[in-house]
């Protein structure tokens, strides 16, 4: 357990999970995903859809810096 607490990503992941739990309790529709006309809709899908370009740029920059 002590090794897990020293892991660098442990506390940020705990904070992220806590935020998701609080938002889900405050608004049950926060985590709801629906399918309409063959398309996925919902807050998690919107978050992934809007952050995808930034993640691709970050991945590309990481590859360029690493080589």
PDB file of C-alpha atoms in Angstrom:
ATOM      1  CA  UNK A   1       0.000   0.000   0.000  1.00  0.00           C
ATOM      2  CA  UNK A   2       2.833   2.417   0.806  1.00  0.00           C
ATOM      3  CA  UNK A   3       4.304   1.812  -2.637  1.00  0.00           C
ATOM      4  CA  UNK A   4       0.956   2.687  -4.200  1.00  0.00           C
ATOM      5  CA  UNK A   5       0.766   5.957  -2.230  1.00  0.00           C
ATOM      6  CA  UNK A   6       4.207   6.967  -3.518  1.00  0.00           C
ATOM      7  CA  UNK A   7       3.201   6.417  -7.134  1.00  0.00           C
ATOM      8  CA  UNK A   8       3.112   9.816  -8.891  1.00  0.00           C
ATOM      9  CA  UNK A   9      -0.269   9.370 -10.557  1.00  0.00           C
ATOM     10  CA  UNK A  10      -2.074   7.975  -7.519  1.00  0.00           C
ATOM     11  CA  UNK A  11      -3.322  11.259  -6.025  1.00  0.00           C
ATOM     12  CA  UNK A  12      -4.338  12.869  -9.345  1.00  0.00           C
ATOM     13  CA  UNK A  13      -6.345   9.732 -10.173  1.00  0.00           C
ATOM     14  CA  UNK A  14      -7.975   9.805  -6.736  1.00  0.00           C
ATOM     15  CA  UNK A  15      -8.913  13.465  -7.288  1.00  0.00           C
ATOM     16  CA  UNK A  16     -10.321  12.702 -10.759  1.00  0.00           C
ATOM     17  CA  UNK A  17     -12.387   9.803  -9.449  1.00  0.00           C
ATOM     18  CA  UNK A  18     -13.647  11.979  -6.575  1.00  0.00           C
ATOM     19  CA  UNK A  19     -14.721  14.704  -9.033  1.00  0.00           C
ATOM     20  CA  UNK A  20     -16.583  12.197 -11.199  1.00  0.00           C
ATOM     21  CA  UNK A  21     -18.333  10.721  -8.153  1.00  0.00           C
ATOM     22  CA  UNK A  22     -19.355  14.164  -6.841  1.00  0.00           C
ATOM     23  CA  UNK A  23     -20.629  15.237 -10.264  1.00  0.00           C
ATOM     24  CA  UNK A  24     -22.540  11.979 -10.676  1.00  0.00           C
ATOM     25  CA  UNK A  25     -24.195  12.406  -7.275  1.00  0.00           C
ATOM     26  CA  UNK A  26     -25.035  16.063  -7.952  1.00  0.00           C
ATOM     27  CA  UNK A  27     -26.304  15.394 -11.470  1.00  0.00           C
ATOM     28  CA  UNK A  28     -27.130  11.770 -12.359  1.00  0.00           C
ATOM     29  CA  UNK A  29     -27.194  12.699 -16.055  1.00  0.00           C
ATOM     30  CA  UNK A  30     -23.474  13.578 -15.891  1.00  0.00           C
ATOM     31  CA  UNK A  31     -22.351  10.061 -16.753  1.00  0.00           C
ATOM     32  CA  UNK A  32     -25.316   9.064 -18.936  1.00  0.00           C
ATOM     33  CA  UNK A  33     -24.529   8.034 -22.505  1.00  0.00           C
ATOM     34  CA  UNK A  34     -27.299   7.616 -25.063  1.00  0.00           C
ATOM     35  CA  UNK A  35     -27.449   6.527 -28.685  1.00  0.00           C
ATOM     36  CA  UNK A  36     -29.566   8.599 -31.070  1.00  0.00           C
ATOM     37  CA  UNK A  37     -29.556   7.979 -34.818  1.00  0.00           C
ATOM     38  CA  UNK A  38     -26.437   5.836 -34.480  1.00  0.00           C
ATOM     39  CA  UNK A  39     -24.491   8.603 -32.691  1.00  0.00           C
ATOM     40  CA  UNK A  40     -23.296   8.578 -29.093  1.00  0.00           C
ATOM     41  CA  UNK A  41     -24.392  11.517 -26.925  1.00  0.00           C
ATOM     42  CA  UNK A  42     -23.589  12.474 -23.362  1.00  0.00           C
ATOM     43  CA  UNK A  43     -21.173  14.444 -21.223  1.00  0.00           C
ATOM     44  CA  UNK A  44     -18.326  11.869 -21.306  1.00  0.00           C
ATOM     45  CA  UNK A  45     -18.589  11.681 -25.100  1.00  0.00           C
ATOM     46  CA  UNK A  46     -18.532  15.492 -25.389  1.00  0.00           C
ATOM     47  CA  UNK A  47     -15.443  15.662 -23.178  1.00  0.00           C
ATOM     48  CA  UNK A  48     -13.644  13.062 -25.299  1.00  0.00           C
ATOM     49  CA  UNK A  49     -14.780  14.669 -28.558  1.00  0.00           C
ATOM     50  CA  UNK A  50     -13.555  18.153 -27.608  1.00  0.00           C
ATOM     51  CA  UNK A  51     -10.278  16.955 -26.098  1.00  0.00           C
ATOM     52  CA  UNK A  52      -9.311  14.590 -28.941  1.00  0.00           C
ATOM     53  CA  UNK A  53      -7.543  17.243 -31.085  1.00  0.00           C
ATOM     54  CA  UNK A  54      -5.493  18.417 -28.106  1.00  0.00           C
ATOM     55  CA  UNK A  55      -4.550  14.827 -27.251  1.00  0.00           C
ATOM     56  CA  UNK A  56      -3.431  14.203 -30.850  1.00  0.00           C
ATOM     57  CA  UNK A  57      -1.274  17.346 -30.873  1.00  0.00           C
ATOM     58  CA  UNK A  58       0.244  16.397 -27.507  1.00  0.00           C
ATOM     59  CA  UNK A  59       0.993  12.891 -28.765  1.00  0.00           C
ATOM     60  CA  UNK A  60       2.625  14.277 -31.909  1.00  0.00           C
ATOM     61  CA  UNK A  61       4.738  16.724 -29.905  1.00  0.00           C
ATOM     62  CA  UNK A  62       5.803  13.925 -27.570  1.00  0.00           C
ATOM     63  CA  UNK A  63       6.930  11.792 -30.505  1.00  0.00           C
ATOM     64  CA  UNK A  64       8.844  14.707 -32.059  1.00  0.00           C
ATOM     65  CA  UNK A  65      10.585  15.552 -28.787  1.00  0.00           C
ATOM     66  CA  UNK A  66      11.407  11.894 -28.105  1.00  0.00           C
ATOM     67  CA  UNK A  67      13.143  11.392 -31.460  1.00  0.00           C
TER      68      UNK A  67
END
